[in-house]
Amino acid sequence: MNDGPRRGPETWHQGFLAHLVAERRLSRHTVEGYGRDVGILLQLADTTPLSELRPHHIRRFIAVLHGRGLSGRSLARALSAWRAFFNYLARDHGFGANPCLGVRAPKAKRTLPHPLSPDEAARLLEFEPESVLEQRDKAVFELFYSSGLRLSELVGLAVDDVSFAEGMVRVTGKGAKTRLVPVGSVALEALKAWLAVRRRIAKPGEVALFLGRTGRRLSARAIQVRLKHWAKRRGIASEVHPHVLRHSFASHLLQSSGDLRAVQEMLGHASISTTQVYTHLDFQHLAKVYDAAHPRAKRKK
């Protein structure tokens, strides 16, 4: 096969991104990441036709990126994007074997998150709002810590996603999968207080739960900035970002309940091993808790 003019790879690149959005329904953030990684692949391939790339080419590309300082995690993500790209090319453009199959990235150093202590979490959340935006901040932080949402999930919430009657929030997570997550009573009260003043800044027709100064949906970056501001203001020395509240939720809930499967479901994890990384706890210990507690997990003596 001949790649033809240079516009071929560029056209395939754009078609691949459209496929990710329309068929795989990936988030905008994920699609942008795949787009950057495939763009890097096209740069590395240079004049070599994509149809002529083989595993040894891909290994060399990975070695080049590793030499530039990319981490094992970043290289694994790039390989994942490249594999998906060549699968798309095979399906829609007649390409042969995927040259990325069997190629592995260097092992990434697995770093565990550092959650807040229960005292630090309480200190961060226990403040009296003095303005509409501070009332919003309190509701955002309380919901984060109460329900362990991802930042993108929280940003994407609409007013109608919160059920005060059931004490639940409907969340759209990775892969456009929807789940219901419990919300604690303190967070529900903070949300009620926020909704009571939300109308003061909301633009007509805006359905987003959390709003910025302009009355439109609050951005992820704004939440990061506000959380850092409040952590400093509340005298918390450790680095606090949105994922820290998610980590803290998982760790504190699991330490108090020992219910691994429930925490996994609330976090929206496909794998228990991912939940274990978020919680600082020994996986074998958690598996024993599960085996001992769940009737269908108990082995017959």
CSV table of C-alpha atoms in Angstrom, one decimal:
chain,number,residue,atom,x,y,z
A,1,MET,CA,0.0,0.0,0.0
A,2,ASN,CA,1.2,3.5,-0.7
A,3,ASP,CA,0.3,6.4,1.6
A,4,GLY,CA,0.0,8.7,-1.3
A,5,PRO,CA,0.2,12.5,-0.8
A,6,ARG,CA,1.1,13.9,2.7
A,7,ARG,CA,-2.5,14.9,3.1
A,8,GLY,CA,-3.3,11.1,3.5
A,9,PRO,CA,-1.9,10.8,7.0
A,10,GLU,CA,-3.3,14.1,8.0
A,11,THR,CA,-6.8,13.2,6.7
A,12,TRP,CA,-6.6,9.8,8.5
A,13,HIS,CA,-5.6,11.6,11.7
A,14,GLN,CA,-8.7,13.8,11.6
A,15,GLY,CA,-10.9,10.8,10.7
A,16,PHE,CA,-9.5,8.9,13.6
A,17,LEU,CA,-10.4,11.7,16.0
A,18,ALA,CA,-13.9,11.9,14.6
A,19,HIS,CA,-14.2,8.1,15.1
A,20,LEU,CA,-13.2,8.5,18.8
A,21,VAL,CA,-15.9,11.1,19.3
A,22,ALA,CA,-18.7,9.6,17.3
A,23,GLU,CA,-18.2,5.9,17.8
A,24,ARG,CA,-16.2,5.4,21.0
A,25,ARG,CA,-17.7,8.5,22.7
A,26,LEU,CA,-14.5,9.4,24.5
A,27,SER,CA,-14.3,12.7,26.4
A,28,ARG,CA,-12.9,15.8,24.8
A,29,HIS,CA,-9.8,15.6,27.1
A,30,THR,CA,-9.1,12.0,26.0
A,31,VAL,CA,-9.6,12.8,22.3
A,32,GLU,CA,-7.2,15.7,22.5
A,33,GLY,CA,-4.6,13.5,24.2
A,34,TYR,CA,-4.9,10.8,21.5
A,35,GLY,CA,-4.7,13.6,18.9
A,36,ARG,CA,-1.4,14.9,20.3
A,37,ASP,CA,0.1,11.4,20.5
A,38,VAL,CA,-0.8,10.5,17.0
A,39,GLY,CA,0.6,13.8,15.8
A,40,ILE,CA,3.9,12.8,17.5
A,41,LEU,CA,3.8,9.5,15.7
A,42,LEU,CA,3.4,11.3,12.3
A,43,GLN,CA,6.4,13.5,13.1
A,44,LEU,CA,8.5,10.5,14.0
A,45,ALA,CA,7.5,8.6,10.9
A,46,ASP,CA,8.5,11.6,8.8
A,47,THR,CA,8.7,10.4,5.2
A,48,THR,CA,8.2,6.7,6.0
A,49,PRO,CA,4.7,5.6,4.8
A,50,LEU,CA,2.5,4.6,7.7
A,51,SER,CA,1.7,1.3,5.9
A,52,GLU,CA,5.4,0.4,6.0
A,53,LEU,CA,5.9,0.9,9.7
A,54,ARG,CA,6.9,-2.3,11.5
A,55,PRO,CA,7.4,-3.1,15.2
A,56,HIS,CA,11.1,-2.2,15.1
A,57,HIS,CA,10.1,1.3,13.9
A,58,ILE,CA,7.7,1.7,16.8
A,59,ARG,CA,10.3,0.5,19.3
A,60,ARG,CA,12.8,3.0,17.9
A,61,PHE,CA,10.1,5.8,18.2
A,62,ILE,CA,9.5,4.8,21.9
A,63,ALA,CA,13.3,4.8,22.5
A,64,VAL,CA,13.5,8.3,21.0
A,65,LEU,CA,10.7,9.6,23.2
A,66,HIS,CA,12.2,7.9,26.2
A,67,GLY,CA,15.5,9.7,25.5
A,68,ARG,CA,13.6,13.0,25.5
A,69,GLY,CA,12.6,12.3,29.0
A,70,LEU,CA,9.0,11.0,28.6
A,71,SER,CA,7.9,8.8,31.5
A,72,GLY,CA,6.8,5.2,31.2
A,73,ARG,CA,3.3,6.3,31.9
A,74,SER,CA,3.4,8.8,29.0
A,75,LEU,CA,5.0,6.3,26.7
A,76,ALA,CA,2.3,3.7,27.5
A,77,ARG,CA,-0.4,6.2,26.8
A,78,ALA,CA,1.2,7.1,23.4
A,79,LEU,CA,1.4,3.4,22.5
A,80,SER,CA,-2.2,3.0,23.4
A,81,ALA,CA,-3.2,5.9,21.1
A,82,TRP,CA,-1.0,4.5,18.3
A,83,ARG,CA,-2.5,1.0,18.6
A,84,ALA,CA,-6.0,2.5,18.4
A,85,PHE,CA,-5.0,4.6,15.4
A,86,PHE,CA,-3.6,1.6,13.5
A,87,ASN,CA,-6.7,-0.4,14.4
A,88,TYR,CA,-8.8,2.4,12.8
A,89,LEU,CA,-6.6,2.4,9.7
A,90,ALA,CA,-7.0,-1.4,9.4
A,91,ARG,CA,-10.7,-1.2,9.7
A,92,ASP,CA,-11.4,1.9,7.5
A,93,HIS,CA,-8.4,2.2,5.2
A,94,GLY,CA,-7.2,-1.3,4.4
A,95,PHE,CA,-4.0,-1.4,6.5
A,96,GLY,CA,-2.4,-4.7,7.4
A,97,ALA,CA,-1.0,-5.9,10.8
A,98,ASN,CA,-0.8,-3.4,13.6
A,99,PRO,CA,2.9,-2.5,14.1
A,100,CYS,CA,2.3,-1.6,17.7
A,101,LEU,CA,1.2,-5.1,18.8
A,102,GLY,CA,3.7,-6.7,21.1
A,103,VAL,CA,5.6,-3.4,21.7
A,104,ARG,CA,5.8,-2.4,25.4
A,105,ALA,CA,6.7,0.8,27.0
A,106,PRO,CA,9.3,1.0,29.8
A,107,LYS,CA,7.7,0.3,33.2
A,108,ALA,CA,6.3,3.4,34.8
A,109,LYS,CA,7.2,4.2,38.4
A,110,ARG,CA,4.0,3.7,40.3
A,111,THR,CA,3.5,6.5,42.7
A,112,LEU,CA,0.8,6.4,45.3
A,113,PRO,CA,-1.4,9.4,46.0
A,114,HIS,CA,-1.1,11.3,49.3
A,115,PRO,CA,-4.6,11.9,50.7
A,116,LEU,CA,-5.4,14.5,53.3
A,117,SER,CA,-5.7,13.3,56.8
A,118,PRO,CA,-9.3,13.4,58.3
A,119,ASP,CA,-8.3,16.5,60.3
A,120,GLU,CA,-6.9,18.3,57.2
A,121,ALA,CA,-10.1,17.4,55.3
A,122,ALA,CA,-12.2,18.8,58.1
A,123,ARG,CA,-10.1,22.0,58.2
A,124,LEU,CA,-10.4,22.5,54.5
A,125,LEU,CA,-14.2,22.1,54.5
A,126,GLU,CA,-15.2,23.9,57.7
A,127,PHE,CA,-15.5,27.5,56.6
A,128,GLU,CA,-18.4,29.9,56.5
A,129,PRO,CA,-19.0,31.3,53.0
A,130,GLU,CA,-19.2,35.1,52.8
A,131,SER,CA,-20.2,35.4,49.1
A,132,VAL,CA,-22.0,33.6,46.3
A,133,LEU,CA,-18.8,32.3,44.9
A,134,GLU,CA,-17.6,31.1,48.3
A,135,GLN,CA,-20.9,29.3,48.7
A,136,ARG,CA,-20.3,27.6,45.4
A,137,ASP,CA,-16.7,26.7,46.5
A,138,LYS,CA,-18.0,25.0,49.6
A,139,ALA,CA,-20.6,23.0,47.7
A,140,VAL,CA,-17.9,21.9,45.2
A,141,PHE,CA,-15.4,20.8,47.8
A,142,GLU,CA,-18.1,19.1,49.9
A,143,LEU,CA,-19.4,17.1,46.9
A,144,PHE,CA,-15.8,16.2,45.9
A,145,TYR,CA,-15.0,14.8,49.3
A,146,SER,CA,-18.5,13.3,49.9
A,147,SER,CA,-18.7,11.4,46.7
A,148,GLY,CA,-15.2,11.0,45.3
A,149,LEU,CA,-16.0,12.3,41.8
A,150,ARG,CA,-13.4,12.9,39.1
A,151,LEU,CA,-12.8,16.5,38.2
A,152,SER,CA,-14.3,16.1,34.7
A,153,GLU,CA,-17.4,14.4,36.2
A,154,LEU,CA,-18.0,17.2,38.7
A,155,VAL,CA,-17.5,19.9,36.0
A,156,GLY,CA,-20.0,18.1,33.8
A,157,LEU,CA,-22.8,18.0,36.3
A,158,ALA,CA,-26.2,19.6,35.6
A,159,VAL,CA,-28.6,20.8,38.2
A,160,ASP,CA,-31.0,18.0,37.4
A,161,ASP,CA,-28.3,15.4,38.2
A,162,VAL,CA,-28.7,15.9,41.9
A,163,SER,CA,-31.6,14.1,43.7
A,164,PHE,CA,-32.1,15.5,47.1
A,165,ALA,CA,-34.9,13.1,47.8
A,166,GLU,CA,-32.7,10.0,47.2
A,167,GLY,CA,-29.4,11.6,48.3
A,168,MET,CA,-27.8,10.7,45.0
A,169,VAL,CA,-26.0,12.4,42.2
A,170,ARG,CA,-26.0,11.0,38.6
A,171,VAL,CA,-22.5,11.0,37.2
A,172,THR,CA,-21.3,10.5,33.6
A,173,GLY,CA,-17.8,9.0,33.8
A,174,LYS,CA,-15.3,7.6,31.4
A,175,GLY,CA,-16.7,6.1,28.2
A,176,ALA,CA,-19.9,8.0,28.8
A,177,LYS,CA,-20.9,5.5,31.4
A,178,THR,CA,-23.5,6.7,33.9
A,179,ARG,CA,-23.6,5.7,37.6
A,180,LEU,CA,-25.4,6.9,40.7
A,181,VAL,CA,-23.2,7.9,43.7
A,182,PRO,CA,-24.5,8.6,47.2
A,183,VAL,CA,-24.1,12.2,48.6
A,184,GLY,CA,-23.6,12.8,52.3
A,185,SER,CA,-26.0,15.0,54.3
A,186,VAL,CA,-23.4,17.7,54.8
A,187,ALA,CA,-22.7,17.9,51.1
A,188,LEU,CA,-26.5,18.0,50.3
A,189,GLU,CA,-26.9,20.9,52.7
A,190,ALA,CA,-24.0,22.7,51.0
A,191,LEU,CA,-25.6,22.1,47.6
A,192,LYS,CA,-29.0,23.4,48.8
A,193,ALA,CA,-27.3,26.5,50.0
A,194,TRP,CA,-25.5,27.0,46.7
A,195,LEU,CA,-28.7,26.4,44.6
A,196,ALA,CA,-30.5,29.0,46.7
A,197,VAL,CA,-28.0,31.7,45.5
A,198,ARG,CA,-27.1,30.2,42.1
A,199,ARG,CA,-29.8,32.1,40.3
A,200,ARG,CA,-28.1,35.4,41.2
A,201,ILE,CA,-25.3,34.7,38.7
A,202,ALA,CA,-26.8,32.1,36.3
A,203,LYS,CA,-27.3,33.0,32.7
A,204,PRO,CA,-30.7,32.3,31.2
A,205,GLY,CA,-31.0,28.6,30.2
A,206,GLU,CA,-27.7,27.6,31.8
A,207,VAL,CA,-28.1,24.0,33.2
A,208,ALA,CA,-24.7,23.5,34.7
A,209,LEU,CA,-24.7,22.8,38.4
A,210,PHE,CA,-21.6,24.9,39.2
A,211,LEU,CA,-21.1,28.3,37.6
A,212,GLY,CA,-18.2,30.8,37.2
A,213,ARG,CA,-18.4,34.5,37.5
A,214,THR,CA,-19.8,34.8,34.0
A,215,GLY,CA,-22.8,32.7,34.9
A,216,ARG,CA,-21.7,29.8,32.7
A,217,ARG,CA,-20.3,26.4,33.5
A,218,LEU,CA,-17.4,26.5,35.9
A,219,SER,CA,-14.1,25.2,34.3
A,220,ALA,CA,-11.8,22.5,35.6
A,221,ARG,CA,-9.0,25.0,35.8
A,222,ALA,CA,-11.1,27.4,37.9
A,223,ILE,CA,-11.8,24.6,40.4
A,224,GLN,CA,-8.1,23.8,40.6
A,225,VAL,CA,-7.2,27.4,41.3
A,226,ARG,CA,-10.0,27.8,43.9
A,227,LEU,CA,-9.0,24.6,45.8
A,228,LYS,CA,-5.4,25.7,45.9
A,229,HIS,CA,-6.5,29.1,47.2
A,230,TRP,CA,-8.6,27.6,50.0
A,231,ALA,CA,-6.0,25.1,51.0
A,232,LYS,CA,-3.5,27.9,51.5
A,233,ARG,CA,-6.1,30.0,53.3
A,234,ARG,CA,-7.0,27.2,55.6
A,235,GLY,CA,-3.4,26.5,56.5
A,236,ILE,CA,-2.9,23.2,54.8
A,237,ALA,CA,0.8,22.7,54.0
A,238,SER,CA,0.5,19.8,51.6
A,239,GLU,CA,-0.2,20.2,47.9
A,240,VAL,CA,-4.0,20.1,47.4
A,241,HIS,CA,-5.5,19.5,44.0
A,242,PRO,CA,-8.9,18.0,43.0
A,243,HIS,CA,-7.6,14.5,42.8
A,244,VAL,CA,-6.5,14.7,46.4
A,245,LEU,CA,-10.1,15.0,47.5
A,246,ARG,CA,-11.0,12.0,45.4
A,247,HIS,CA,-8.1,10.1,47.0
A,248,SER,CA,-9.0,11.2,50.4
A,249,PHE,CA,-12.7,10.1,49.9
A,250,ALA,CA,-11.6,6.6,48.9
A,251,SER,CA,-9.0,6.2,51.6
A,252,HIS,CA,-11.1,7.4,54.5
A,253,LEU,CA,-14.2,5.5,53.4
A,254,LEU,CA,-12.3,2.3,52.9
A,255,GLN,CA,-10.5,2.6,56.1
A,256,SER,CA,-13.7,3.0,58.0
A,257,SER,CA,-15.9,0.5,56.1
A,258,GLY,CA,-13.5,-2.1,54.6
A,259,ASP,CA,-16.1,-2.4,51.7
A,260,LEU,CA,-13.7,-2.6,48.7
A,261,ARG,CA,-16.4,-3.3,46.1
A,262,ALA,CA,-18.6,-0.4,47.2
A,263,VAL,CA,-15.7,2.0,47.0
A,264,GLN,CA,-14.7,0.6,43.6
A,265,GLU,CA,-18.3,1.2,42.3
A,266,MET,CA,-18.5,4.7,43.7
A,267,LEU,CA,-15.2,5.7,42.1
A,268,GLY,CA,-16.3,4.2,38.8
A,269,HIS,CA,-13.2,2.0,38.5
A,270,ALA,CA,-13.3,-1.0,36.2
A,271,SER,CA,-10.6,-2.8,38.2
A,272,ILE,CA,-10.1,-3.3,41.9
A,273,SER,CA,-6.3,-2.9,41.4
A,274,THR,CA,-7.0,0.7,40.4
A,275,THR,CA,-9.0,1.3,43.6
A,276,GLN,CA,-6.1,-0.2,45.6
A,277,VAL,CA,-3.7,2.4,44.1
A,278,TYR,CA,-6.1,5.2,45.1
A,279,THR,CA,-6.3,4.1,48.7
A,280,HIS,CA,-2.8,3.4,50.1
A,281,LEU,CA,-4.0,0.1,51.5
A,282,ASP,CA,-2.5,-3.3,50.9
A,283,PHE,CA,-4.4,-5.1,48.1
A,284,GLN,CA,-4.1,-8.5,49.7
A,285,HIS,CA,-5.6,-7.2,52.9
A,286,LEU,CA,-8.5,-5.7,50.9
A,287,ALA,CA,-9.0,-8.9,49.0
A,288,LYS,CA,-9.2,-10.8,52.3
A,289,VAL,CA,-11.8,-8.3,53.6
A,290,TYR,CA,-13.8,-8.9,50.5
A,291,ASP,CA,-13.5,-12.7,50.6
A,292,ALA,CA,-14.5,-12.8,54.3
A,293,ALA,CA,-17.4,-10.5,53.9
A,294,HIS,CA,-19.1,-11.4,50.6
A,295,PRO,CA,-21.2,-14.5,50.7
A,296,ARG,CA,-20.4,-15.5,47.1
A,297,ALA,CA,-16.7,-14.9,47.6
A,298,LYS,CA,-16.4,-17.3,50.5
A,299,ARG,CA,-14.8,-20.5,49.6
A,300,LYS,CA,-16.2,-23.8,50.9
A,301,LYS,CA,-14.2,-25.4,53.5
